[in-house]
Tab-separated table of C-alpha atoms and ligand atoms in Angstrom:
chain	number	residue	atom	x	y	z
A	1	MET	CA	1.130	-6.074	-36.561
A	2	ARG	CA	-0.976	-6.894	-33.546
A	3	GLY	CA	0.415	-7.214	-30.042
A	4	PRO	CA	0.668	-10.472	-28.159
A	5	GLY	CA	-2.449	-12.395	-27.147
A	6	PRO	CA	-5.339	-13.955	-29.013
A	7	ILE	CA	-6.921	-11.732	-31.630
A	8	VAL	CA	-10.338	-12.193	-29.983
A	9	PHE	CA	-9.296	-9.863	-27.177
A	10	GLY	CA	-8.680	-6.939	-29.480
A	11	PHE	CA	-12.143	-5.414	-29.867
A	12	LEU	CA	-12.379	-1.691	-29.406
A	13	LEU	CA	-15.865	-0.551	-28.551
A	14	THR	CA	-17.650	2.641	-27.741
A	15	ALA	CA	-20.037	3.240	-24.875
A	16	ALA	CA	-22.955	2.979	-27.267
A	17	SER	CA	-22.051	-0.611	-28.075
A	18	LEU	CA	-20.366	-2.409	-25.231
A	19	ALA	CA	-21.073	-5.954	-26.370
A	20	ALA	CA	-18.597	-7.796	-28.545
A	21	PRO	CA	-19.338	-11.057	-30.326
A	22	GLY	CA	-18.697	-13.882	-27.890
A	23	HIS	CA	-18.585	-11.559	-24.884
A	24	PRO	CA	-21.304	-10.697	-22.382
A	25	ASP	CA	-22.917	-7.295	-22.780
A	26	VAL	CA	-21.510	-5.327	-19.853
A	27	SER	CA	-24.174	-2.676	-20.240
A	28	ALA	CA	-26.534	-5.297	-18.796
A	29	VAL	CA	-24.515	-5.603	-15.560
A	30	PRO	CA	-26.686	-3.627	-13.094
A	31	VAL	CA	-23.926	-2.410	-10.749
A	32	LEU	CA	-22.031	-0.872	-13.669
A	33	ARG	CA	-24.914	1.293	-14.868
A	34	GLN	CA	-24.141	4.046	-12.357
A	35	TYR	CA	-20.690	4.431	-13.943
A	36	LEU	CA	-21.509	3.727	-17.580
A	37	ASP	CA	-24.522	6.056	-17.588
A	38	HIS	CA	-22.749	8.892	-15.775
A	39	ALA	CA	-23.267	12.039	-17.821
A	40	GLY	CA	-19.718	13.296	-17.267
A	41	PHE	CA	-18.047	10.328	-18.961
A	42	ASN	CA	-17.937	8.928	-22.461
A	43	TRP	CA	-16.387	5.521	-22.008
A	44	LYS	CA	-14.494	3.426	-24.447
A	45	SER	CA	-14.224	-0.238	-23.591
A	46	LYS	CA	-11.977	-3.219	-24.157
A	47	GLN	CA	-12.365	-6.853	-23.179
A	48	VAL	CA	-9.169	-8.701	-22.231
A	49	ALA	CA	-8.557	-12.091	-20.644
A	50	HIS	CA	-9.630	-11.369	-17.050
A	51	PHE	CA	-10.790	-7.763	-17.276
A	52	HIS	CA	-13.267	-5.473	-18.867
A	53	ILE	CA	-11.507	-2.136	-19.215
A	54	PHE	CA	-13.158	1.272	-19.453
A	55	PHE	CA	-11.234	4.406	-20.334
A	56	GLU	CA	-11.927	7.875	-21.625
A	57	ALA	CA	-11.222	9.127	-25.126
A	58	ASP	CA	-8.159	11.373	-25.445
A	59	SER	CA	-6.680	10.143	-22.173
A	60	GLU	CA	-3.313	8.839	-20.988
A	61	ALA	CA	-5.025	5.483	-20.476
A	62	GLY	CA	-6.233	5.483	-24.073
A	63	ARG	CA	-2.726	6.214	-25.333
A	64	ARG	CA	-1.167	3.561	-23.037
A	65	ILE	CA	-3.878	0.935	-23.339
A	66	ARG	CA	-1.636	-1.883	-24.571
A	67	GLU	CA	0.762	-1.368	-21.682
A	68	LEU	CA	-2.116	-1.143	-19.223
A	69	ARG	CA	-3.606	-4.391	-20.516
A	70	ARG	CA	-0.321	-6.186	-19.995
A	71	ASN	CA	0.127	-4.631	-16.552
A	72	LEU	CA	-3.351	-5.642	-15.416
A	73	GLU	CA	-2.684	-9.291	-16.167
A	74	LYS	CA	0.757	-9.148	-14.538
A	75	ASP	CA	-0.602	-7.368	-11.464
A	76	ARG	CA	-3.397	-9.933	-11.109
A	77	ALA	CA	-0.888	-12.786	-11.375
A	78	ARG	CA	1.380	-11.080	-8.818
A	79	VAL	CA	-1.443	-10.896	-6.258
A	80	LEU	CA	-2.449	-14.532	-6.802
A	81	MET	CA	1.148	-15.719	-6.472
A	82	LEU	CA	1.670	-13.670	-3.313
A	83	ILE	CA	-1.373	-15.114	-1.547
A	84	GLY	CA	-0.788	-18.639	-2.829
A	85	GLU	CA	-4.056	-18.941	-4.735
A	86	LYS	CA	-4.219	-20.587	-8.157
A	87	ASP	CA	-7.050	-18.750	-9.806
A	88	TYR	CA	-9.637	-16.031	-9.541
A	89	GLU	CA	-12.706	-16.443	-11.677
A	90	PRO	CA	-14.690	-13.192	-11.726
A	91	THR	CA	-14.170	-10.744	-14.576
A	92	ILE	CA	-12.856	-7.520	-13.053
A	93	TYR	CA	-14.174	-4.167	-14.284
A	94	ALA	CA	-11.249	-1.737	-14.444
A	95	PHE	CA	-12.045	1.965	-14.847
A	96	PHE	CA	-9.167	4.250	-15.848
A	97	LEU	CA	-9.627	7.913	-15.038
A	98	LYS	CA	-7.746	11.089	-15.889
A	99	SER	CA	-7.602	12.757	-12.483
A	100	GLY	CA	-8.655	12.814	-8.863
A	101	GLU	CA	-11.300	15.333	-9.906
A	102	ASP	CA	-12.760	12.754	-12.281
A	103	MET	CA	-12.727	10.248	-9.421
A	104	GLN	CA	-14.608	12.794	-7.329
A	105	GLU	CA	-17.202	13.143	-10.053
A	106	LEU	CA	-17.622	9.403	-10.592
A	107	LEU	CA	-17.308	8.063	-7.033
A	108	GLY	CA	-17.731	11.127	-4.834
A	109	VAL	CA	-14.204	11.002	-3.416
A	110	ASN	CA	-10.976	12.573	-4.680
A	111	VAL	CA	-8.459	9.720	-4.564
A	112	ASP	CA	-5.959	8.102	-6.944
A	113	GLY	CA	-7.328	4.604	-6.586
A	114	ARG	CA	-10.350	2.829	-5.196
A	115	SER	CA	-11.743	-0.674	-5.289
A	116	ARG	CA	-15.280	-1.907	-4.788
A	117	PRO	CA	-14.831	-5.664	-4.385
A	118	VAL	CA	-18.550	-6.399	-4.073
A	119	GLN	CA	-18.987	-4.973	-7.586
A	120	HIS	CA	-15.708	-6.442	-8.906
A	121	ALA	CA	-14.874	-2.862	-9.883
A	122	VAL	CA	-11.514	-1.104	-9.531
A	123	PHE	CA	-10.778	2.524	-10.351
A	124	SER	CA	-7.424	4.161	-10.960
A	125	VAL	CA	-6.112	7.523	-12.086
A	126	VAL	CA	-3.644	6.883	-14.921
A	127	THR	CA	-0.563	9.051	-15.324
A	128	PRO	CA	2.834	8.155	-16.804
A	129	GLU	CA	3.874	7.152	-13.242
A	130	ARG	CA	0.662	5.298	-12.382
A	131	LEU	CA	0.310	2.399	-14.800
A	132	HIS	CA	-0.206	-0.468	-12.327
A	133	LEU	CA	-3.250	-1.566	-10.341
A	134	THR	CA	-1.655	-4.083	-7.962
A	135	HIS	CA	-2.864	-2.264	-4.852
A	136	GLU	CA	-6.493	-2.108	-5.948
A	137	LEU	CA	-6.433	-5.631	-7.393
A	138	CYS	CA	-5.194	-6.935	-4.043
A	139	HIS	CA	-8.323	-5.525	-2.383
A	140	GLU	CA	-10.508	-6.939	-5.149
A	141	ILE	CA	-9.065	-10.440	-5.225
A	142	VAL	CA	-8.232	-11.090	-1.575
A	143	SER	CA	-11.473	-9.595	-0.237
A	144	ASN	CA	-13.468	-11.846	-2.534
A	145	LEU	CA	-11.424	-15.017	-1.958
A	146	TRP	CA	-10.873	-14.668	1.803
A	147	GLY	CA	-13.688	-12.322	2.826
A	148	ALA	CA	-13.567	-8.631	3.754
A	149	ALA	CA	-10.983	-7.787	6.420
A	150	GLU	CA	-10.141	-5.033	8.893
A	151	PRO	CA	-8.589	-1.936	7.242
A	152	TRP	CA	-5.095	-2.378	8.735
A	153	ILE	CA	-4.532	-5.729	7.032
A	154	GLU	CA	-6.401	-4.774	3.837
A	155	GLU	CA	-4.136	-1.738	3.374
A	156	GLY	CA	-0.991	-3.451	4.630
A	157	LEU	CA	-1.248	-6.379	2.256
A	158	ALA	CA	-2.281	-4.169	-0.692
A	159	THR	CA	0.670	-1.830	-0.081
A	160	TYR	CA	3.101	-4.713	0.269
A	161	ALA	CA	1.721	-6.383	-2.887
A	162	ASP	CA	2.237	-3.140	-4.799
A	163	GLU	CA	5.518	-1.865	-3.377
A	164	GLY	CA	7.225	-5.084	-2.313
A	165	ASP	CA	10.559	-4.778	-0.540
A	166	ASN	CA	10.448	-0.981	-0.749
A	167	THR	CA	8.008	-1.076	2.166
A	168	TYR	CA	10.874	-2.402	4.272
A	169	TYR	CA	13.362	0.339	3.371
A	170	ASP	CA	10.662	2.907	3.873
A	171	SER	CA	9.605	1.482	7.241
A	172	TRP	CA	13.243	1.513	8.321
A	173	ALA	CA	13.458	5.219	7.422
A	174	LEU	CA	10.294	5.940	9.410
A	175	LEU	CA	11.650	3.976	12.376
A	176	LYS	CA	14.945	5.858	12.340
A	177	ALA	CA	13.089	9.174	12.132
A	178	ASN	CA	10.858	8.152	15.041
A	179	ASP	CA	7.830	8.551	12.784
A	180	LEU	CA	6.279	5.092	13.111
A	181	ILE	CA	2.885	5.040	14.817
A	182	PRO	CA	2.473	2.442	17.602
A	183	LEU	CA	0.890	-0.605	16.007
A	184	GLU	CA	-1.723	-0.920	18.734
A	185	ARG	CA	-3.335	2.195	17.225
A	186	LEU	CA	-3.396	0.865	13.645
A	187	VAL	CA	-3.953	-2.850	14.224
A	188	ASP	CA	-7.394	-2.314	15.607
A	189	PRO	CA	-10.820	-2.988	14.090
A	190	GLY	CA	-11.779	0.656	14.658
A	191	TRP	CA	-8.849	2.156	12.756
A	192	THR	CA	-9.546	3.648	9.332
A	193	SER	CA	-7.115	5.031	6.778
A	194	SER	CA	-8.469	8.581	7.162
A	195	MET	CA	-7.365	8.768	10.810
A	196	ASP	CA	-3.631	9.265	10.157
A	197	SER	CA	-1.321	10.370	7.383
A	198	PRO	CA	-1.379	7.645	4.725
A	199	ASP	CA	2.242	8.318	3.740
A	200	VAL	CA	3.128	6.932	7.161
A	201	THR	CA	0.399	4.363	7.768
A	202	TYR	CA	0.381	2.668	4.352
A	203	THR	CA	4.147	2.320	4.378
A	204	GLU	CA	4.165	1.138	7.988
A	205	LEU	CA	1.410	-1.427	7.509
A	206	GLY	CA	2.978	-2.589	4.229
A	207	GLY	CA	6.304	-3.131	5.987
A	208	PHE	CA	4.624	-4.912	8.884
A	209	LEU	CA	2.746	-7.230	6.527
A	210	LYS	CA	5.996	-8.011	4.710
A	211	PHE	CA	7.498	-8.959	8.057
A	212	LEU	CA	4.539	-11.192	8.992
A	213	TYR	CA	4.646	-12.848	5.571
A	214	ASP	CA	8.417	-13.387	5.541
A	215	ARG	CA	8.677	-14.702	9.089
A	216	TYR	CA	5.360	-16.453	9.666
A	217	GLY	CA	4.071	-17.308	6.182
A	218	MET	CA	0.970	-16.478	4.178
A	219	GLU	CA	-1.180	-19.143	5.870
A	220	ARG	CA	-0.948	-17.245	9.161
A	221	VAL	CA	-1.461	-13.923	7.404
A	222	LYS	CA	-4.629	-15.442	5.961
A	223	ALA	CA	-5.719	-16.560	9.435
A	224	ALA	CA	-5.176	-13.016	10.756
A	225	TRP	CA	-7.009	-11.601	7.730
A	226	GLN	CA	-10.004	-13.756	8.584
A	227	GLY	CA	-9.731	-13.563	12.381
A	228	GLY	CA	-9.000	-9.835	12.685
A	229	SER	CA	-6.675	-8.072	15.113
A	230	GLN	CA	-8.098	-9.868	18.143
A	231	SER	CA	-6.911	-13.195	16.676
A	232	ILE	CA	-3.230	-12.135	16.595
A	233	PRO	CA	-2.071	-13.822	19.857
A	234	ARG	CA	-3.690	-17.090	18.780
A	235	VAL	CA	-2.480	-16.935	15.163
A	236	PHE	CA	1.128	-15.886	15.839
A	237	GLY	CA	1.557	-17.328	19.332
A	238	LYS	CA	2.463	-13.923	20.800
A	239	PRO	CA	0.870	-10.543	21.404
A	240	LEU	CA	1.061	-7.599	19.016
A	241	ASP	CA	3.649	-5.648	21.031
A	242	GLU	CA	6.025	-8.605	20.862
A	243	LEU	CA	5.544	-8.874	17.086
A	244	GLU	CA	6.208	-5.144	16.856
A	245	ARG	CA	9.508	-5.480	18.734
A	246	GLU	CA	10.540	-8.398	16.483
A	247	TRP	CA	9.704	-6.335	13.406
A	248	HIS	CA	11.721	-3.306	14.534
A	249	ALA	CA	14.678	-5.551	15.391
A	250	SER	CA	14.429	-7.102	11.936
A	251	LEU	CA	14.448	-3.665	10.280
A	252	LEU	CA	17.496	-2.541	12.246
A	253	ALA	CA	19.325	-5.798	11.518
A	254	GLN	CA	18.687	-5.531	7.780
A	255	PHE	CA	19.696	-1.902	7.392
A	256	PRO	CA	22.639	-1.148	9.633
A	257	LYS	CA	23.418	1.736	7.291
A	258	PRO	CA	20.951	4.171	5.760
A	259	PRO	CA	19.361	2.833	2.565
A	260	ILE	CA	19.870	4.900	-0.565
A	261	ARG	CA	16.211	5.360	-1.268
A	262	HIS	CA	13.996	7.856	0.524
A	263	TYR	CA	10.642	6.659	1.645
A	264	ARG	CA	7.549	7.116	-0.460
A	265	SER	CA	8.469	9.111	-3.503
A	266	ALA	CA	5.582	11.188	-4.765
A	267	ALA	CA	5.374	8.913	-7.797
A	268	ASN	CA	3.955	6.159	-5.607
A	269	GLY	CA	0.906	8.252	-4.826
A	270	PHE	CA	-0.164	9.085	-1.297
A	271	ARG	CA	-3.877	8.824	-1.523
A	272	MET	CA	-4.670	5.250	-2.401
A	273	GLU	CA	-7.596	3.734	-0.513
B	301	LIG	ZN1	-6.075	0.367	-0.319
């Protein structure tokens, strides 16, 4: 018996024949050639509602493809709901890889996840613990709908979209341990994710974005996304250091006792970009 969804989305193709009846031939999409033609990879392909999926034979992704298909659609819907947008038209090309080494070979960088919004391409290493693409889809969708943003808000929103309320527990733990980095360092157009430990900065920015969203709403987050860090006093009516104090006070008020969970379990992955 087939899984849920229209039967038309069930084609299984090989790299030699990436066109299915009624679907565009992805091998004709110029930006994908560099990945599809890469000598180190023999891609299998599947077309689903909003995605074209590529995965390797004999891979975790191949074995979990039904689950991954469902997750992709759920993750896409989660991002759209979070940012208050109704729809996102472009087909997204999702590449599932076996390892960071494969990512190195394909993209030249050893990471667990990467998105290239201009190409509508997302890349993710699939393991039993890594079966969602919310973080990368947030970059893909929000960068294309709202425009590219400064790294602090790109990573903060993507981390919050993926990890939700956990970013708050984890930020609280970092605050109590005195491990938070002053926001004036991160919330700056010149900051990049390679400058500090991502197990601190991604959690911290994710928790800060949750705070901005909860207290000030997504419309103002969108304005800061589009206006950059220099727009913060205008958008929120107060400077960054005042927002930072409000955020810390909110963390301490919500968790008067230590939360049960430790911040950033290894399963979340530390090297998302
Ligand atoms: Zn990212």
